[in-house]
CSV table of C-alpha atoms (C1' of nucleotides) in Angstrom, one decimal:
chain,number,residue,atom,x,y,z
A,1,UNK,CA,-160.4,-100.9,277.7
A,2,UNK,CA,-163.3,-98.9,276.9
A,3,UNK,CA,-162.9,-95.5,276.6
A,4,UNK,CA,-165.5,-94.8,279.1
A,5,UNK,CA,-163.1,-96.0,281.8
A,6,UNK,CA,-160.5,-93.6,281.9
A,7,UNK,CA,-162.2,-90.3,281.6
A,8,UNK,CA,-162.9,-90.1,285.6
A,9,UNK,CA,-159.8,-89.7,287.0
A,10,UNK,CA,-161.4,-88.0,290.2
A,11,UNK,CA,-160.0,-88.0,293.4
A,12,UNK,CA,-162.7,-87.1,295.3
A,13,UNK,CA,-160.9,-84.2,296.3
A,14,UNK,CA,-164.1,-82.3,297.5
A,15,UNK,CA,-163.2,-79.4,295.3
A,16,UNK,CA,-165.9,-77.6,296.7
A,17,UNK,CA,-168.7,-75.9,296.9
A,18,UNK,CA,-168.7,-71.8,297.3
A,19,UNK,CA,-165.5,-72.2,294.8
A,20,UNK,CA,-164.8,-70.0,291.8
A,21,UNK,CA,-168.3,-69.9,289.4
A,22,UNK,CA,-171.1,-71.7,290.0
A,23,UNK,CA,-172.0,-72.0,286.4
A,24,UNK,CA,-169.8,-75.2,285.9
A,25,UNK,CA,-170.1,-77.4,289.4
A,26,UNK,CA,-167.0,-79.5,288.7
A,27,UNK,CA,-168.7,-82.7,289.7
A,28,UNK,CA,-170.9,-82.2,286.8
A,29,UNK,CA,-168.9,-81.7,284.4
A,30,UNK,CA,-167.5,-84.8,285.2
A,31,UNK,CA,-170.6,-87.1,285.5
A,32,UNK,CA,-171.9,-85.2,282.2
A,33,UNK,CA,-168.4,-86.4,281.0
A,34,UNK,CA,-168.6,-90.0,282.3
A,35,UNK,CA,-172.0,-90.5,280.9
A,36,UNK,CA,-171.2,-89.2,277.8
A,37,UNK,CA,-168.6,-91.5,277.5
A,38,UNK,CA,-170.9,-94.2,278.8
A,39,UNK,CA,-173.4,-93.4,276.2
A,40,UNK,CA,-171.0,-92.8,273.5
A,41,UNK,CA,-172.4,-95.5,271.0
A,42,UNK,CA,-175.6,-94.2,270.8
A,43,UNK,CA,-175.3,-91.0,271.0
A,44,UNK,CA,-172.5,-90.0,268.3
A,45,UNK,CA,-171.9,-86.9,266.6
A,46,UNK,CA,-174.6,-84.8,267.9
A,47,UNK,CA,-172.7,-85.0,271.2
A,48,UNK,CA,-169.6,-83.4,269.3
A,49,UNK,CA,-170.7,-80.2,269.8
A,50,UNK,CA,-171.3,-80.6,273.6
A,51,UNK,CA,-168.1,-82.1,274.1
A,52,UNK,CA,-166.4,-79.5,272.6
A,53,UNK,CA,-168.6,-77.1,274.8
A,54,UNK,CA,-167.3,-79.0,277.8
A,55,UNK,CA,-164.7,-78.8,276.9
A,56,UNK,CA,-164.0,-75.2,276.2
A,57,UNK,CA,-165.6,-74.9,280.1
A,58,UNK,CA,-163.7,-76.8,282.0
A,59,UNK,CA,-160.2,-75.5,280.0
A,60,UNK,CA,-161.3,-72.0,281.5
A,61,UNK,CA,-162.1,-73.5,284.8
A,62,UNK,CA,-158.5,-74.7,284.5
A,63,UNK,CA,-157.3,-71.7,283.4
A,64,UNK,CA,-158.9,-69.9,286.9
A,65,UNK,CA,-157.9,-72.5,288.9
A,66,UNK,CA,-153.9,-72.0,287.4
A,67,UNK,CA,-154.5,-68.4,288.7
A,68,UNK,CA,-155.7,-69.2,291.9
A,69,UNK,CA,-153.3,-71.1,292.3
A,70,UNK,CA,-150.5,-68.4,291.4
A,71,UNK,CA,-152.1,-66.1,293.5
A,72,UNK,CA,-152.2,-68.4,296.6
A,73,UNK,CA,-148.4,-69.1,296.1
A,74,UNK,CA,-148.0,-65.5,296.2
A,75,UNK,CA,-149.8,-65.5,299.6
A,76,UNK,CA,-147.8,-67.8,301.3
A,77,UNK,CA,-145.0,-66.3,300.3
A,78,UNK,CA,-145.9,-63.1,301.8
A,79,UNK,CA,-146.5,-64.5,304.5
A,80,UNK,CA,-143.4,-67.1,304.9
A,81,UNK,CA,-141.6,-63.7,304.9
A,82,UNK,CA,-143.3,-62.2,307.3
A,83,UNK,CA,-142.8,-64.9,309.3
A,84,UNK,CA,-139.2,-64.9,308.4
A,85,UNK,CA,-138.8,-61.4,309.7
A,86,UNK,CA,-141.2,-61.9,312.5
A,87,UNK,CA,-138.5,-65.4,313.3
A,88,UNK,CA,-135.3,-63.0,312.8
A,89,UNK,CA,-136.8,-60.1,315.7
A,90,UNK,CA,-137.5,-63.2,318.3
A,91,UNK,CA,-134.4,-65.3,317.4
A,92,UNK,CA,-134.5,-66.6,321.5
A,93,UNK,CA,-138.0,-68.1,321.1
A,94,UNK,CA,-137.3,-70.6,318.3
A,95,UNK,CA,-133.4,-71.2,319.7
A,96,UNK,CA,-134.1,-72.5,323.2
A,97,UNK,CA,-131.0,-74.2,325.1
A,98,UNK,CA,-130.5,-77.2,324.3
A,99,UNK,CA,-129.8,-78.0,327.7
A,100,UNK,CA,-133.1,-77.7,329.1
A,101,UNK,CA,-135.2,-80.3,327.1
A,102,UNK,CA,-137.9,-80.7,330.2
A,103,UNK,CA,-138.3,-76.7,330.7
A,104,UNK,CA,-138.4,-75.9,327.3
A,105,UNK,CA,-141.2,-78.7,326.7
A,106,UNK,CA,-143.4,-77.7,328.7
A,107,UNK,CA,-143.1,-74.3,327.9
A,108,UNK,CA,-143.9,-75.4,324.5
A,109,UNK,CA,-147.0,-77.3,325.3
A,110,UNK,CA,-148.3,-73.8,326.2
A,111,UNK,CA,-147.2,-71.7,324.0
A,112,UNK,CA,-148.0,-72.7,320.4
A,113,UNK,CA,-144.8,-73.2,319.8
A,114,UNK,CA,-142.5,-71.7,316.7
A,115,UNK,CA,-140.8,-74.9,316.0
A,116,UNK,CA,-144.1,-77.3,316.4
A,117,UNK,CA,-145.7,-74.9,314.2
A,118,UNK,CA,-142.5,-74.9,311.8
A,119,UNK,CA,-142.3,-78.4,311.8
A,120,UNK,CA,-145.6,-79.3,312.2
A,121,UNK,CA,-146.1,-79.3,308.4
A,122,UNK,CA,-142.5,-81.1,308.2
A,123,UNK,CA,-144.5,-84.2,308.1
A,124,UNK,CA,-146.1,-83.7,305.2
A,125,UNK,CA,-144.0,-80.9,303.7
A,126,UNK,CA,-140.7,-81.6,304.4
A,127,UNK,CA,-138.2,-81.0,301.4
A,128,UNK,CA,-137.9,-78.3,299.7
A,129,UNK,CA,-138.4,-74.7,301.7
A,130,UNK,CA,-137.2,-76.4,305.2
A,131,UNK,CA,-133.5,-76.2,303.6
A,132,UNK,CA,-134.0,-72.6,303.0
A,133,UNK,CA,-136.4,-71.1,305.7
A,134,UNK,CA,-135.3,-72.9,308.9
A,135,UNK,CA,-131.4,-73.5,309.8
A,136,UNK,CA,-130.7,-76.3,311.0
A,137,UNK,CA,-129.4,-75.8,314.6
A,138,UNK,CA,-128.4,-78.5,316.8
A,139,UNK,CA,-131.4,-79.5,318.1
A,140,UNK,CA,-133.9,-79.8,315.3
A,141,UNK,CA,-130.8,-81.8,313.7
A,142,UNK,CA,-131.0,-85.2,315.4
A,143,UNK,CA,-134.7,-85.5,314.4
A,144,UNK,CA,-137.4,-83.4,313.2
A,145,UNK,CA,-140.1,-82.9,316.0
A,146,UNK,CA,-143.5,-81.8,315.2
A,147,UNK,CA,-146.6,-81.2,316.4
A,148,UNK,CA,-149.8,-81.7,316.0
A,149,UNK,CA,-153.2,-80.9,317.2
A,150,UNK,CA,-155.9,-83.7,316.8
A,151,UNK,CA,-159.7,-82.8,317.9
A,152,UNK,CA,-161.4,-86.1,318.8
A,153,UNK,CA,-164.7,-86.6,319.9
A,154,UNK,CA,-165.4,-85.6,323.7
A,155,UNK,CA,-167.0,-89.6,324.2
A,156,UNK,CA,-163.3,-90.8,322.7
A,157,UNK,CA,-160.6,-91.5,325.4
A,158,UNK,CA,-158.6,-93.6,322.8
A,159,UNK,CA,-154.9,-92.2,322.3
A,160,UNK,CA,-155.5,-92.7,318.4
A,161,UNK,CA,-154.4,-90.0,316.1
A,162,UNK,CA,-154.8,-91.1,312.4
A,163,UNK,CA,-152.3,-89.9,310.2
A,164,UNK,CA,-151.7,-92.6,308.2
A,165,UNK,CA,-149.3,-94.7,309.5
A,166,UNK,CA,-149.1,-97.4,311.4
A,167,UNK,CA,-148.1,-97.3,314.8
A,168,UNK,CA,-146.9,-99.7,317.5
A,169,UNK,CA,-147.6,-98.6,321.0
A,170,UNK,CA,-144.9,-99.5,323.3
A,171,UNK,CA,-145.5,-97.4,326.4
A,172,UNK,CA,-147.7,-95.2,328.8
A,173,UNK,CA,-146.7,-92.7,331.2
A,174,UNK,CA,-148.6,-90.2,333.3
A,175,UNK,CA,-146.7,-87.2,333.4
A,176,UNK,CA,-146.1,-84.5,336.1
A,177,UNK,CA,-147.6,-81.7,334.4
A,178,UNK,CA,-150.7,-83.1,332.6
A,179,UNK,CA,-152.7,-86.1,334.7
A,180,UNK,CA,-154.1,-88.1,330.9
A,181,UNK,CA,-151.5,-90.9,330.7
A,182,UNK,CA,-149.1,-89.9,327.7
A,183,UNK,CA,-148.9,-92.7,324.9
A,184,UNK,CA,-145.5,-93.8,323.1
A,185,UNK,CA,-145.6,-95.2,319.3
A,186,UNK,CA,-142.9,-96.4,317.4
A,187,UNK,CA,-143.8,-96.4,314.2
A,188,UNK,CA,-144.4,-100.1,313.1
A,189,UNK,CA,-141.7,-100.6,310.1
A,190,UNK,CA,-139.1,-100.1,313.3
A,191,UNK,CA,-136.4,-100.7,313.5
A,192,UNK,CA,-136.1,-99.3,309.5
A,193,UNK,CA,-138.3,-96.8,310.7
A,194,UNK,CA,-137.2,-94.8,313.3
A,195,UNK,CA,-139.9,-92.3,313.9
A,196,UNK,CA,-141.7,-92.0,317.0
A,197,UNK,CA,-144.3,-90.1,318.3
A,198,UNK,CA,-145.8,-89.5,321.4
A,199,UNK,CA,-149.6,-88.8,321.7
A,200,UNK,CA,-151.5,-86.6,324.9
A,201,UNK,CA,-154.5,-85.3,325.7
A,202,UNK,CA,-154.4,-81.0,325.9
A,203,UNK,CA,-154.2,-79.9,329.5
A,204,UNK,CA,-156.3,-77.2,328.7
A,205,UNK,CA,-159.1,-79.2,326.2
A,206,UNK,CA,-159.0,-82.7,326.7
A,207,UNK,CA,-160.8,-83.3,323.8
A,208,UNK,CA,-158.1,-82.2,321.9
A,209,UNK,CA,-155.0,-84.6,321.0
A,210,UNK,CA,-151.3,-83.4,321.1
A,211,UNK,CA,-148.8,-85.7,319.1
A,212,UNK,CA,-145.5,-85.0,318.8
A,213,UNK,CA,-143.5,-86.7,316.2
A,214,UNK,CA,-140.0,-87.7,316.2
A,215,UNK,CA,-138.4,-88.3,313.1
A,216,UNK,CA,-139.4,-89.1,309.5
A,217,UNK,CA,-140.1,-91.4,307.7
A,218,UNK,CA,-138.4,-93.2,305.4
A,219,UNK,CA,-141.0,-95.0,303.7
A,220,UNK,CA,-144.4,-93.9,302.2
A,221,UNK,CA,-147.8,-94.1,304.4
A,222,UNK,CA,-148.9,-98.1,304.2
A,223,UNK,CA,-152.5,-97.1,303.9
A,224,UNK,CA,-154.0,-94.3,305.0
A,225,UNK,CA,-157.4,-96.5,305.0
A,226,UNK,CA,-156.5,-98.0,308.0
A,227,UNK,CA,-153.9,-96.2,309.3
A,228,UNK,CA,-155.2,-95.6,313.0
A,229,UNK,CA,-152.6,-95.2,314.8
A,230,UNK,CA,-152.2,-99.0,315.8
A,231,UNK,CA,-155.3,-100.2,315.6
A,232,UNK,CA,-155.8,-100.9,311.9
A,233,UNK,CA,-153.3,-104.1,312.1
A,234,UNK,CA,-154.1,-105.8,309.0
A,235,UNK,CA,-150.5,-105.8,307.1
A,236,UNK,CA,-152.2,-104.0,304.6
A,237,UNK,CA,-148.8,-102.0,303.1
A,238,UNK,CA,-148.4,-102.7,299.1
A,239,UNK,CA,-151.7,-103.8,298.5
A,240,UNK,CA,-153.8,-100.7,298.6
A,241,UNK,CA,-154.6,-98.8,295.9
A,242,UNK,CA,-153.8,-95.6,296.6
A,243,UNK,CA,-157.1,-93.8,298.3
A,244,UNK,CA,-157.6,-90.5,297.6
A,245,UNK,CA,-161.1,-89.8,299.4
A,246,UNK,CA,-158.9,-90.3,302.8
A,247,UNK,CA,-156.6,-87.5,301.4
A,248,UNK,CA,-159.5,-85.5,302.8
A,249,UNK,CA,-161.3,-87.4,305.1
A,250,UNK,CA,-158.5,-87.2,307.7
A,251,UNK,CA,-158.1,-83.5,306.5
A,252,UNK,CA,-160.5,-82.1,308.9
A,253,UNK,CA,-159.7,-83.5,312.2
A,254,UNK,CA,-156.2,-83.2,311.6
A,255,UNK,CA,-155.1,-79.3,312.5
A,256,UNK,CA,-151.4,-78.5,312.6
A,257,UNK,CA,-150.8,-75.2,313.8
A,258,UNK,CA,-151.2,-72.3,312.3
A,259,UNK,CA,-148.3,-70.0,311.4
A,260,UNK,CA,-150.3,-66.9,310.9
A,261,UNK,CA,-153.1,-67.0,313.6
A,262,UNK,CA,-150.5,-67.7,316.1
A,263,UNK,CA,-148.4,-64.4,315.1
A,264,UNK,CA,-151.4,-61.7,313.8
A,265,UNK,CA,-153.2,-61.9,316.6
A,266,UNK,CA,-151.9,-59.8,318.9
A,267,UNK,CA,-153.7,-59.7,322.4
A,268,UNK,CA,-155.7,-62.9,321.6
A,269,UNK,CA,-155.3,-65.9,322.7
A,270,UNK,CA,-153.4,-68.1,320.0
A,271,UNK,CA,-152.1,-70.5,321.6
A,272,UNK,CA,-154.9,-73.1,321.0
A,273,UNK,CA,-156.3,-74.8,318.2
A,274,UNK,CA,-160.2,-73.3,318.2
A,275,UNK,CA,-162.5,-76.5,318.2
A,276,UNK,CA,-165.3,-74.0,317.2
A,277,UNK,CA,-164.9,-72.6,314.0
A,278,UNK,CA,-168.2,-72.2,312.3
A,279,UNK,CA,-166.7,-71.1,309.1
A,280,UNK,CA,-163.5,-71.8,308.1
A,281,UNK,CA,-161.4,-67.8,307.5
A,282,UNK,CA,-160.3,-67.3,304.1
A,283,UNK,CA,-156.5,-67.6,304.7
A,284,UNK,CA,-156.7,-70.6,307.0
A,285,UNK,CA,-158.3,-72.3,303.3
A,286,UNK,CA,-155.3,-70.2,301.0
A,287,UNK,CA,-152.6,-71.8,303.2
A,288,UNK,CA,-154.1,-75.4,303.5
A,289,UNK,CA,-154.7,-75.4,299.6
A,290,UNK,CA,-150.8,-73.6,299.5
A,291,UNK,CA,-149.5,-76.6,302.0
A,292,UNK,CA,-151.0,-79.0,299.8
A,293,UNK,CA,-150.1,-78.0,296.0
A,294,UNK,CA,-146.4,-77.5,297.2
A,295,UNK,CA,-146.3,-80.3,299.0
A,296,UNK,CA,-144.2,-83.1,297.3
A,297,UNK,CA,-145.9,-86.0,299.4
A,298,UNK,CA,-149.2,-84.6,298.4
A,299,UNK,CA,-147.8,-84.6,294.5
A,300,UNK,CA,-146.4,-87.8,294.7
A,301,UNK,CA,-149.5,-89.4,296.3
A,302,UNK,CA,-151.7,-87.4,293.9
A,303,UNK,CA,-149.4,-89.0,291.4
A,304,UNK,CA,-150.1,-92.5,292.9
A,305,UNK,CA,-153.7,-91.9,293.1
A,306,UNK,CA,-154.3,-90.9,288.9
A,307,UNK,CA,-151.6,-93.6,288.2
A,308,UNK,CA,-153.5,-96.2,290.7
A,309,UNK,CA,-157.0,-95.1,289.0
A,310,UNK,CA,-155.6,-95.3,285.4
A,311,UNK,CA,-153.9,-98.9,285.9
A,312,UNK,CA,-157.5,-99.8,288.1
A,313,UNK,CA,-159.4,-99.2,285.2
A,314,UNK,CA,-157.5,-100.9,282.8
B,1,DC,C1',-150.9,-119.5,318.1
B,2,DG,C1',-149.0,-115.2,316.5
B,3,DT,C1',-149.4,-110.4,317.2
B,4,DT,C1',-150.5,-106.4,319.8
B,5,DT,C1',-151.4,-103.9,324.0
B,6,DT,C1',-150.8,-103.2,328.8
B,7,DT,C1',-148.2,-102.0,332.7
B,8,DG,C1',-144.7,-102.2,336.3
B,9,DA,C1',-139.7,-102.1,336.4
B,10,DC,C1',-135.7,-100.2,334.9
B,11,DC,C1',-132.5,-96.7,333.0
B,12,DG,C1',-130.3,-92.3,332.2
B,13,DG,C1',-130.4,-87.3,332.3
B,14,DC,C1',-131.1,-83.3,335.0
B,15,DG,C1',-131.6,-80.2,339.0
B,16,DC,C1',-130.6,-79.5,343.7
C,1,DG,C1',-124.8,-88.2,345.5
C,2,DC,C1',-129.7,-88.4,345.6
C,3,DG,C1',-134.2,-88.0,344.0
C,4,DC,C1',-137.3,-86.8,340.4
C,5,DC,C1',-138.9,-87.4,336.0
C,6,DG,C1',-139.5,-88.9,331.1
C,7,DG,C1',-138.6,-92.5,328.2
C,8,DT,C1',-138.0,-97.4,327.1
C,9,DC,C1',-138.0,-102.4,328.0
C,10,DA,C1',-140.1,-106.7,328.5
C,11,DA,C1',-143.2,-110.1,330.7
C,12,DA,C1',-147.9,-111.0,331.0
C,13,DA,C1',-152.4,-110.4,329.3
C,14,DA,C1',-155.6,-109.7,325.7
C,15,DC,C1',-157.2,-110.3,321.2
C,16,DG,C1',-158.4,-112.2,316.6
DNA sequence: CGTTTTTGACCGGCGC
DNA sequence: GCGCCGGTCAAAAACG
């Protein structure tokens, strides 16, 4: 009940390091915040004034993150309409036959495909612009496929894509057209649940993993702690408190596709995730950030997260 | 001992 | 109609 408690509301969020001025490192402001509040009682009214100071900082840092923020919106939305038009001149490409499920599957596992990469945020980001963006035709209708594209470690031959739920395995299949044996989940609140997903090795980079979901779900992630695909078995749902650190630490290994990589660039080959990426480009950052801030999962477990901290503290 | 994973068998859709 | 193939089932094994 101290007031010192309830300053930190940090998610760990790694809101990092070449960012907008270095003159006020966000993680110090924050420890300089905590400890003031630790050292409150002794320190008193002298430390007014530096409050205040702090105070006045990080409300500008605020202010220039708002903007950012504004401005990124603004760049996805440019670029949600070029893809829009880009989606309108190759209407064949996203509307294969429905009759063909094998062909068109396998033409997708080559060909970073338009709905995976459509959908392949749908897990996270599924509400609001899906409605207005993509029509429903009838095969995205019976359930929502996506993709994603899981680098792994080149010792790791585990089928284990952590995206924090829980998964039953219930099958293994070697398929025609890739020899690593193709793994089938269900996720494990089934039968409520009726996603599935399906998890491969790439043909082309075996250390990268291709799950394909099937479905959503219709209950929040148990705990992303231990949510490895099947392997974290404890029934750990309800009890967590929310963990925010794992909001990022599955962020890096997990790479959906990318909408404007896989359209800009032309003559290039864009049909692979790139394992080596020394530096992350600019717009690759924008659209994560842009994914994540209009994502309503990503609010709501945000939400979770402050409210989890708050009531943790108290 | 209960739960999960493994793996061969089975089923249904599709192409020929 | 037949064979191929992907997906699922379910008994057995493994695990904690």
């Amino acid at each position: 009940m101290d007031c010192s408690s309830w300053i930190n509301t940090s998610l760990d969020l790694n809101i990092n390091p070449h960012r907008v001025h270095e003159e006020v490192p966000k993680m110090e402001v924050e420890s300089k915040l905590f400890s003031l509040g630790m050292t409150k009682f002794s320190v008193k009214e002298e430390s007014t004034d530096e409050l205040e100071e702090e105070l006045k900082r990080v409300t500008a840092e605020n202010k220039k993150l708002v903007e950012m923020l504004s401005v990124v919106c603004e760049n996805y939305n440019t670029l949600r309409s070029h893809l829009m038009e880009y989606m309108k001149r190759n209407p064949e490409k996203e509307l294969s036959p429905s009759s063909k499920k094998r062909k068109s599957e396998s033409s997708n596992n080559n060909n970073s495909n338009l709905m995976g990469i459509n959908n392949g945020n749908s897990e996270s980001s599924s509400t609001d612009e899906e409605e207005s963006c993509k029509k429903p035709r009838e095969e995205t209708i019976k359930a929502k496929i996506s993709r994603v594209y899981v680098r792994t470690e080149a010792s790791d031959t585990g089928l284990i894509v952590k995206d924090g739920y829980q998964w039953r395995k219930y099958g293994q299949k070697v398929t025609r057209d890739n020899p690593c044996p193709r793994a089938y989940f269900k996720c494990s609140f089934a039968p409520s649940c009726p996603v599935k997903k399906k998890v491969q090795r790439s043909v082309d980079d075996q250390s990268v993993l291709v799950a394909t979901y099937e479905g959503e779900h219709n209950h929040p992630q148990p705990s992303r702690m231990e949510a490895t695909s099947g392997s974290g078995r404890g029934m750990s749902q309800g009890s967590s408190v929310p963990c925010s650190a794992s909001l990022i630490s599955s962020a890096p290994t997990v790479v959906t596709l990318d909408l404007t990589n896989s359209k800009s660039s032309k003559g290039s080959k864009n049909t692979e995730p790139r394992k080596d990426s020394p530096k992350v480009p600019q717009n690759l950052v924008e659209q994560m950030a842009t994914s994540l801030t209009t994502d309503p999962n990503f609010r709501a477990a945000l939400v979770a997260a402050i409210s989890g901290r708050l009531m943790h503290k108290n």
